[in-house]
């Protein structure tokens, strides 16, 4: 099936007389005929849903759909995008380990890596994603266990050279984990370029309507964990009577461990109702992404004409620093998110945002409605001046998330606000 068809049909196929729409299995528990069978479930010698923290029929259907859309072999839905990032890395990292991350990532993720992971004994090195491969290689250590990046960076809207980061990871026998939130599988499928693990904040475009927080981790099934020395996946797990994930689950070892061990212990699960709402968003994803991209390009072109704006970052604009990477990785569009830098710094940025009437000033992005955010004083305010600079955050930077309103109305609102500066 083509991806537009998969958005509607993957994950759930009703049997004779069953509901056509994906049902909500609003139950934490499931009943069985014997104690022996439940024991078999805990030993992984049988398969069924038995407790909704680990699996639920509604959640499983959406997990299967996302795995199909991204080209992976399995997925786990989580309670938030932050939970997905945490689960994806904790599944293979432990105290004493190190990993590399692009510096131009979402502020919440930056803080998670730099502060919370550090407290747990996991160290990160943030790198300029534009550095040549040989410079990036210098940051690799004997205990480096992963490489991380974002397809389209939040909020600077830079396009990652995925194949360069994949090569960095694979040359050093470690996996590459990528956040594909802004691109979605409609615009980019990183596994096709060699990525090993894909994560999403499903709260954004996948949901689309700003009604349900969630995340997802998708396993490509392509990384050989045993050959590359990831002992936690091929040595016995004593908490499961010596289960060896690579032996029992084969190529799905990573995602099986993420569910069986990480979700068991951390409990960052998605609800049945949350998965149902997410699925409704995914069903219209191809239509919405096409319109987001169309509207955003027109808005970006408008911003380029205004003297109050000293820089516009949108990869689909000819002449943009990311234009060549956009053509390579995002030929169908660059999402609906634009980065603009208002001349005059924070004072004028705030003045512009406070003058908006249609666009909402919210701590959210990739919404069905147009919204704006000032990272330096909002999502990234916990970063120092040095960290802001490393992440490419200018004091006048505004993240503009173009919605699905009539584009003339969107531009009219931005025009009247700019006129007030």
Short mmCIF file of C-alpha atoms in Angstrom, two decimals:
data_model
loop_
_atom_site.label_atom_id
_atom_site.label_comp_id
_atom_site.label_asym_id
_atom_site.label_seq_id
_atom_site.Cartn_x
_atom_site.Cartn_y
_atom_site.Cartn_z
CA UNK A 1 0.00 0.00 0.00
CA UNK A 2 1.05 3.61 -0.59
CA UNK A 3 1.57 5.70 2.52
CA UNK A 4 -1.73 7.59 2.18
CA UNK A 5 -3.56 4.25 2.20
CA UNK A 6 -1.49 2.98 5.13
CA UNK A 7 -2.58 5.99 7.20
CA UNK A 8 -6.15 4.71 6.89
CA UNK A 9 -5.78 0.94 6.83
CA UNK A 10 -2.57 -0.19 8.56
CA UNK A 11 -2.70 -1.62 12.06
CA UNK A 12 -6.35 -2.63 12.21
CA UNK A 13 -8.36 -4.86 9.89
CA UNK A 14 -11.88 -5.68 11.11
CA UNK A 15 -13.03 -9.28 10.88
CA UNK A 16 -16.51 -10.31 9.80
CA UNK A 17 -19.08 -8.32 11.77
CA UNK A 18 -16.50 -6.26 13.72
CA UNK A 19 -16.47 -2.43 13.97
CA UNK A 20 -15.08 -0.66 10.88
CA UNK A 21 -13.48 2.08 13.01
CA UNK A 22 -10.74 1.17 15.48
CA UNK A 23 -12.49 0.46 18.82
CA UNK A 24 -11.37 1.83 22.17
CA UNK A 25 -10.53 -1.09 24.46
CA UNK A 26 -11.04 0.89 27.65
CA UNK A 27 -9.80 -1.76 30.05
CA UNK A 28 -6.67 -2.16 32.14
CA UNK A 29 -7.09 -5.93 32.42
CA UNK A 30 -7.98 -8.98 30.34
CA UNK A 31 -9.44 -12.31 31.48
CA UNK A 32 -8.00 -15.78 30.86
CA UNK A 33 -9.13 -19.36 31.39
CA UNK A 34 -6.07 -20.63 33.23
CA UNK A 35 -3.26 -19.61 35.54
CA UNK A 36 -0.88 -21.59 33.35
CA UNK A 37 -1.61 -19.43 30.31
CA UNK A 38 -0.95 -16.23 32.26
CA UNK A 39 2.35 -17.72 33.39
CA UNK A 40 3.18 -18.46 29.76
CA UNK A 41 2.54 -14.79 28.94
CA UNK A 42 5.07 -13.69 31.53
CA UNK A 43 7.56 -16.21 30.11
CA UNK A 44 6.93 -14.98 26.53
CA UNK A 45 5.97 -18.48 25.43
CA UNK A 46 2.46 -17.20 24.63
CA UNK A 47 1.19 -13.90 23.24
CA UNK A 48 -1.85 -11.87 24.29
CA UNK A 49 -2.78 -8.57 25.91
CA UNK A 50 -2.89 -9.00 29.68
CA UNK A 51 -2.28 -5.59 31.25
CA UNK A 52 -2.58 -2.23 29.49
CA UNK A 53 0.67 -0.82 30.83
CA UNK A 54 2.45 -3.30 28.56
CA UNK A 55 -0.06 -3.73 25.75
CA UNK A 56 -3.62 -2.93 24.81
CA UNK A 57 -5.49 -3.78 21.58
CA UNK A 58 -6.19 -0.14 20.66
CA UNK A 59 -2.65 0.95 21.45
CA UNK A 60 -1.18 -2.04 19.60
CA UNK A 61 -3.11 -1.21 16.42
CA UNK A 62 -1.66 2.32 16.36
CA UNK A 63 1.82 1.01 17.17
CA UNK A 64 1.58 -1.35 14.20
CA UNK A 65 0.40 1.51 11.98
CA UNK A 66 3.32 3.78 12.95
CA UNK A 67 5.83 0.96 12.47
CA UNK A 68 4.41 0.39 8.98
CA UNK A 69 4.49 4.11 8.13
CA UNK A 70 8.14 4.46 9.19
CA UNK A 71 9.24 1.16 7.68
CA UNK A 72 10.12 -0.44 11.02
CA UNK A 73 9.40 -3.86 12.50
CA UNK A 74 7.79 -2.70 15.73
CA UNK A 75 6.82 0.31 17.82
CA UNK A 76 5.93 1.30 21.37
CA UNK A 77 3.61 4.20 22.16
CA UNK A 78 4.50 6.29 25.20
CA UNK A 79 2.79 8.90 27.35
CA UNK A 80 4.75 11.82 25.82
CA UNK A 81 7.51 12.69 23.38
CA UNK A 82 9.91 13.15 26.31
CA UNK A 83 9.00 9.65 27.49
CA UNK A 84 9.77 8.29 24.02
CA UNK A 85 13.21 9.96 24.02
CA UNK A 86 13.93 8.67 27.51
CA UNK A 87 12.80 5.13 26.73
CA UNK A 88 14.70 5.00 23.42
CA UNK A 89 18.02 5.85 25.11
CA UNK A 90 17.55 4.16 28.49
CA UNK A 91 16.86 0.93 26.63
CA UNK A 92 20.57 0.74 25.70
CA UNK A 93 22.36 3.23 28.03
CA UNK A 94 23.42 2.85 31.64
CA UNK A 95 25.46 4.79 34.18
CA UNK A 96 28.97 5.32 32.85
CA UNK A 97 27.90 5.47 29.21
CA UNK A 98 28.28 8.39 26.82
CA UNK A 99 26.39 9.45 23.71
CA UNK A 100 26.57 12.20 21.09
CA UNK A 101 23.72 14.54 20.23
CA UNK A 102 23.24 17.32 17.74
CA UNK A 103 23.27 20.63 19.63
CA UNK A 104 20.31 21.98 17.63
CA UNK A 105 17.53 20.05 19.33
CA UNK A 106 14.38 20.87 21.27
CA UNK A 107 15.12 22.69 24.55
CA UNK A 108 13.33 20.10 26.65
CA UNK A 109 15.42 17.34 25.12
CA UNK A 110 18.61 19.39 25.63
CA UNK A 111 17.76 19.77 29.31
CA UNK A 112 16.87 16.07 29.62
CA UNK A 113 20.27 15.10 28.24
CA UNK A 114 22.42 17.77 29.90
CA UNK A 115 20.86 17.72 33.37
CA UNK A 116 18.72 14.67 34.13
CA UNK A 117 20.79 12.09 32.25
CA UNK A 118 23.93 13.53 33.85
CA UNK A 119 22.46 13.00 37.32
CA UNK A 120 22.00 9.34 36.40
CA UNK A 121 25.61 8.96 35.27
CA UNK A 122 25.01 9.18 31.52
CA UNK A 123 27.08 11.84 29.76
CA UNK A 124 26.29 13.64 26.50
CA UNK A 125 28.45 15.64 24.10
CA UNK A 126 26.54 18.20 22.02
CA UNK A 127 27.99 18.74 18.56
CA UNK A 128 27.47 21.23 15.77
CA UNK A 129 25.61 19.13 13.16
CA UNK A 130 27.28 21.04 10.34
CA UNK A 131 30.76 19.86 11.32
CA UNK A 132 32.43 17.52 8.82
CA UNK A 133 32.46 13.82 9.64
CA UNK A 134 36.13 13.80 10.61
CA UNK A 135 35.48 16.49 13.25
CA UNK A 136 32.46 14.65 14.62
CA UNK A 137 34.54 11.49 14.85
CA UNK A 138 36.83 13.21 17.35
CA UNK A 139 33.96 13.27 19.88
CA UNK A 140 33.61 9.48 19.88
CA UNK A 141 34.86 7.82 23.08
CA UNK A 142 35.35 4.15 24.03
CA UNK A 143 32.10 4.32 26.03
CA UNK A 144 30.04 6.14 23.36
CA UNK A 145 26.86 4.11 22.86
CA UNK A 146 24.57 6.13 20.58
CA UNK A 147 24.22 9.13 18.27
CA UNK A 148 21.09 11.32 18.38
CA UNK A 149 19.59 14.04 16.17
CA UNK A 150 16.38 15.60 14.83
CA UNK A 151 15.30 15.40 11.18
CA UNK A 152 14.16 19.04 11.30
CA UNK A 153 15.55 20.79 14.35
CA UNK A 154 13.26 22.49 16.84
CA UNK A 155 13.21 25.51 16.86
CA UNK A 156 15.96 26.49 14.39
CA UNK A 157 14.45 24.46 11.50
CA UNK A 158 17.75 23.03 10.27
CA UNK A 159 17.68 19.83 8.23
CA UNK A 160 20.00 17.15 9.55
CA UNK A 161 22.36 15.39 7.15
CA UNK A 162 20.98 12.00 8.16
CA UNK A 163 23.42 9.90 6.15
CA UNK A 164 26.41 11.70 7.71
CA UNK A 165 25.15 10.96 11.21
CA UNK A 166 24.31 7.38 10.25
CA UNK A 167 27.87 6.91 9.00
CA UNK A 168 29.29 8.41 12.19
CA UNK A 169 27.26 5.94 14.24
CA UNK A 170 27.80 2.84 12.12
CA UNK A 171 31.52 3.46 11.63
CA UNK A 172 31.72 3.16 15.42
CA UNK A 173 29.32 0.19 15.77
CA UNK A 174 26.63 2.17 17.57
CA UNK A 175 23.00 2.99 16.64
CA UNK A 176 21.67 6.26 15.29
CA UNK A 177 18.47 7.47 16.95
CA UNK A 178 16.49 10.24 15.26
CA UNK A 179 13.51 12.38 16.26
CA UNK A 180 11.26 12.63 13.20
CA UNK A 181 8.50 14.71 14.82
CA UNK A 182 8.43 17.70 12.46
CA UNK A 183 8.87 15.73 9.25
CA UNK A 184 6.54 12.83 10.09
CA UNK A 185 6.79 9.72 7.91
CA UNK A 186 4.85 11.60 5.23
CA UNK A 187 7.80 13.92 4.48
CA UNK A 188 10.76 11.78 5.54
CA UNK A 189 11.34 8.17 6.58
CA UNK A 190 14.80 8.15 8.20
CA UNK A 191 15.05 4.35 8.25
CA UNK A 192 15.35 4.50 4.45
CA UNK A 193 18.55 6.52 4.96
CA UNK A 194 19.99 4.12 7.54
CA UNK A 195 18.57 5.35 10.88
CA UNK A 196 18.17 2.56 13.43
CA UNK A 197 15.58 3.96 15.84
CA UNK A 198 12.96 6.64 15.09
CA UNK A 199 11.08 8.55 17.76
CA UNK A 200 8.17 10.97 17.68
CA UNK A 201 6.37 13.39 19.87
CA UNK A 202 2.97 12.29 18.60
CA UNK A 203 1.56 15.36 20.36
CA UNK A 204 2.53 17.38 17.28
CA UNK A 205 1.63 16.70 13.63
CA UNK A 206 0.68 13.05 14.11
CA UNK A 207 -2.11 14.11 16.48
CA UNK A 208 -2.58 17.46 14.75
CA UNK A 209 -5.31 18.85 16.96
CA UNK A 210 -3.48 19.58 20.24
CA UNK A 211 -5.75 17.27 22.21
CA UNK A 212 -3.51 14.36 23.24
CA UNK A 213 0.06 14.21 24.56
CA UNK A 214 2.03 11.18 23.41
CA UNK A 215 5.18 9.71 21.94
CA UNK A 216 6.40 6.74 19.95
CA UNK A 217 9.57 4.68 19.51
CA UNK A 218 9.96 2.73 16.25
CA UNK A 219 12.59 0.02 15.74
CA UNK A 220 14.02 -0.48 12.25
CA UNK A 221 15.12 -4.02 13.12
CA UNK A 222 18.32 -3.41 11.15
CA UNK A 223 20.92 -2.89 13.89
CA UNK A 224 22.83 -6.01 14.95
CA UNK A 225 22.93 -5.57 18.72
CA UNK A 226 24.86 -8.77 19.41
CA UNK A 227 27.54 -8.22 16.77
CA UNK A 228 28.09 -4.69 18.06
CA UNK A 229 28.48 -5.62 21.72
CA UNK A 230 25.24 -4.41 23.32
CA UNK A 231 25.29 -6.98 26.12
CA UNK A 232 21.99 -5.90 27.66
CA UNK A 233 20.27 -7.37 24.59
CA UNK A 234 22.15 -10.66 24.29
CA UNK A 235 23.04 -11.54 27.88
CA UNK A 236 20.43 -13.12 30.17
CA UNK A 237 17.91 -10.76 31.79
CA UNK A 238 17.64 -12.10 35.33
CA UNK A 239 14.40 -10.20 35.88
CA UNK A 240 12.86 -12.52 33.25
CA UNK A 241 14.43 -15.82 34.37
CA UNK A 242 17.44 -15.41 32.11
CA UNK A 243 15.60 -14.35 28.94
CA UNK A 244 17.98 -13.41 26.09
CA UNK A 245 16.25 -10.83 23.90
CA UNK A 246 18.24 -11.43 20.72
CA UNK A 247 17.65 -15.19 20.93
CA UNK A 248 13.95 -14.97 21.71
CA UNK A 249 12.89 -11.97 19.60
CA UNK A 250 15.54 -11.88 16.87
CA UNK A 251 15.54 -8.59 14.94
CA UNK A 252 12.82 -7.24 17.26
CA UNK A 253 15.06 -7.58 20.35
CA UNK A 254 15.35 -3.82 20.92
CA UNK A 255 11.64 -2.98 20.78
CA UNK A 256 10.75 -6.12 22.76
CA UNK A 257 13.10 -5.07 25.55
CA UNK A 258 11.72 -1.52 25.42
CA UNK A 259 8.27 -2.91 26.15
CA UNK A 260 9.04 -5.86 28.40
CA UNK A 261 11.64 -4.18 30.60
CA UNK A 262 11.52 -0.39 30.16
CA UNK A 263 7.73 -0.02 29.99
CA UNK A 264 7.35 -2.56 32.78
CA UNK A 265 9.62 -0.55 35.07
CA UNK A 266 9.00 3.07 34.04
CA UNK A 267 5.32 2.78 33.13
CA UNK A 268 5.25 5.65 30.60
CA UNK A 269 2.43 4.00 28.63
CA UNK A 270 -0.16 5.54 26.31
CA UNK A 271 -3.84 5.06 27.13
CA UNK A 272 -6.34 3.33 24.88
CA UNK A 273 -8.30 6.56 24.48
CA UNK A 274 -5.12 8.48 23.74
CA UNK A 275 -4.13 6.00 21.03
CA UNK A 276 -7.63 6.21 19.54
CA UNK A 277 -7.39 10.01 19.27
CA UNK A 278 -3.90 9.73 17.82
CA UNK A 279 -5.17 7.35 15.17
CA UNK A 280 -7.84 9.86 14.13
CA UNK A 281 -5.08 12.39 13.54
CA UNK A 282 -2.93 9.98 11.55
CA UNK A 283 -5.83 9.17 9.23
CA UNK A 284 -5.74 12.72 7.81
CA UNK A 285 -1.96 13.20 8.11
CA UNK A 286 -1.12 13.14 4.36
CA UNK A 287 -3.72 15.78 3.56
CA UNK A 288 -2.70 17.99 6.45
CA UNK A 289 1.04 17.79 5.81
CA UNK A 290 0.58 18.82 2.17
CA UNK A 291 -1.44 21.87 3.24
CA UNK A 292 0.94 22.80 6.08
CA UNK A 293 3.83 22.81 3.60
CA UNK A 294 1.90 24.82 1.01
CA UNK A 295 0.83 27.46 3.54
CA UNK A 296 4.24 27.67 5.22
CA UNK A 297 6.10 28.28 1.97
CA UNK A 298 3.80 31.22 1.15
CA UNK A 299 4.19 32.63 4.65
CA UNK A 300 7.99 32.23 4.51
CA UNK A 301 8.07 34.05 1.18
CA UNK A 302 6.04 36.88 2.76
CA UNK A 303 8.45 37.11 5.71
CA UNK A 304 11.34 37.48 3.26
CA UNK A 305 9.79 40.73 2.00
CA UNK A 306 9.63 42.42 5.41
CA UNK A 307 12.35 44.77 6.62
CA UNK A 308 11.50 44.03 10.28
CA UNK A 309 12.77 40.46 9.85
CA UNK A 310 16.52 40.01 9.49
CA UNK A 311 16.45 36.26 8.83
CA UNK A 312 13.96 33.60 7.72
CA UNK A 313 14.74 29.93 8.18
CA UNK A 314 12.63 27.62 6.06
CA UNK A 315 14.39 24.84 4.11
CA UNK A 316 12.04 24.95 1.12
CA UNK A 317 13.06 28.53 0.31
CA UNK A 318 15.57 28.70 -2.52
CA UNK A 319 18.79 30.11 -1.11
CA UNK A 320 18.11 28.78 2.39
CA UNK A 321 21.21 27.30 4.03
CA UNK A 322 19.38 23.97 4.25
CA UNK A 323 17.94 23.98 0.73
CA UNK A 324 20.17 21.20 -0.65
CA UNK A 325 19.50 18.95 2.36
CA UNK A 326 15.81 19.74 1.98
CA UNK A 327 15.84 18.55 -1.63
CA UNK A 328 17.61 15.35 -0.60
CA UNK A 329 15.65 14.36 2.49
CA UNK A 330 12.36 16.29 2.27
CA UNK A 331 11.39 16.52 -1.41
CA UNK A 332 7.67 16.62 -0.59
CA UNK A 333 7.85 19.56 1.81
CA UNK A 334 9.56 21.03 4.86
CA UNK A 335 6.64 20.95 7.34
CA UNK A 336 4.71 23.98 8.56
CA UNK A 337 7.31 25.36 10.98
CA UNK A 338 9.35 28.47 10.16
CA UNK A 339 12.11 30.19 12.16
CA UNK A 340 12.25 33.98 11.89
CA UNK A 341 14.59 36.43 13.61
CA UNK A 342 13.06 39.81 14.35
CA UNK A 343 15.40 42.76 14.01
CA UNK A 344 15.75 44.39 17.41
CA UNK A 345 16.03 41.22 19.49
CA UNK A 346 13.76 40.14 22.30
CA UNK A 347 11.97 43.49 22.74
CA UNK A 348 10.68 43.62 19.18
CA UNK A 349 10.02 39.88 19.08
CA UNK A 350 7.73 40.15 22.10
CA UNK A 351 6.07 43.27 20.67
CA UNK A 352 5.31 41.41 17.43
CA UNK A 353 3.94 38.35 19.19
CA UNK A 354 1.75 40.33 21.56
CA UNK A 355 0.20 42.16 18.59
CA UNK A 356 -0.99 38.97 16.88
CA UNK A 357 -4.74 38.37 16.75
CA UNK A 358 -5.23 35.16 14.78
CA UNK A 359 -2.02 33.32 15.66
CA UNK A 360 -1.87 32.00 19.21
CA UNK A 361 1.08 32.55 21.57
CA UNK A 362 1.28 29.05 23.03
CA UNK A 363 3.85 26.53 24.25
CA UNK A 364 3.08 24.17 21.40
CA UNK A 365 3.98 23.59 17.78
CA UNK A 366 2.77 21.63 14.73
CA UNK A 367 -0.85 22.40 15.53
CA UNK A 368 -3.84 22.62 13.21
CA UNK A 369 -4.00 26.33 14.15
CA UNK A 370 -1.25 28.89 13.58
CA UNK A 371 0.83 29.54 16.68
CA UNK A 372 4.08 31.26 17.68
CA UNK A 373 6.67 30.88 20.42
CA UNK A 374 9.72 32.83 21.61
CA UNK A 375 12.25 30.12 22.55
CA UNK A 376 14.78 32.29 24.41
CA UNK A 377 12.19 33.34 26.99
CA UNK A 378 9.96 30.25 26.91
CA UNK A 379 10.99 26.68 25.95
CA UNK A 380 14.75 27.36 26.08
CA UNK A 381 14.82 29.80 29.00
CA UNK A 382 16.64 27.22 31.17
CA UNK A 383 19.67 27.36 28.84
CA UNK A 384 22.61 29.65 29.52
CA UNK A 385 23.67 32.29 26.98
CA UNK A 386 26.44 29.96 25.86
CA UNK A 387 24.04 27.04 25.46
CA UNK A 388 21.57 29.23 23.56
CA UNK A 389 24.33 30.22 21.18
CA UNK A 390 25.41 26.58 20.73
CA UNK A 391 21.81 25.64 19.96
CA UNK A 392 21.51 28.49 17.45
CA UNK A 393 18.92 30.39 19.48
CA UNK A 394 18.98 34.14 18.78
CA UNK A 395 17.23 36.52 21.21
CA UNK A 396 15.00 37.63 18.36
CA UNK A 397 14.16 34.11 17.16
CA UNK A 398 10.47 33.26 16.88
CA UNK A 399 9.21 29.79 16.00
CA UNK A 400 6.20 30.16 13.71
CA UNK A 401 3.97 27.12 13.29
CA UNK A 402 1.73 27.74 10.30
CA UNK A 403 -1.71 26.17 10.57
CA UNK A 404 -4.50 25.26 8.19
CA UNK A 405 -6.35 28.57 8.15
CA UNK A 406 -6.70 30.38 4.83
CA UNK A 407 -3.17 31.51 4.10
CA UNK A 408 -4.33 35.04 3.25
CA UNK A 409 -5.74 35.38 6.77
CA UNK A 410 -2.50 34.09 8.28
CA UNK A 411 -0.39 36.57 6.29
CA UNK A 412 -2.76 39.44 7.09
CA UNK A 413 -2.32 38.78 10.81
CA UNK A 414 1.46 38.69 10.55
CA UNK A 415 1.41 41.88 8.46
CA UNK A 416 -0.61 43.89 10.96
CA UNK A 417 1.61 42.71 13.83
CA UNK A 418 4.81 43.60 11.97
CA UNK A 419 3.37 47.02 11.17
CA UNK A 420 3.18 47.69 14.92
CA UNK A 421 6.92 47.27 15.51
#
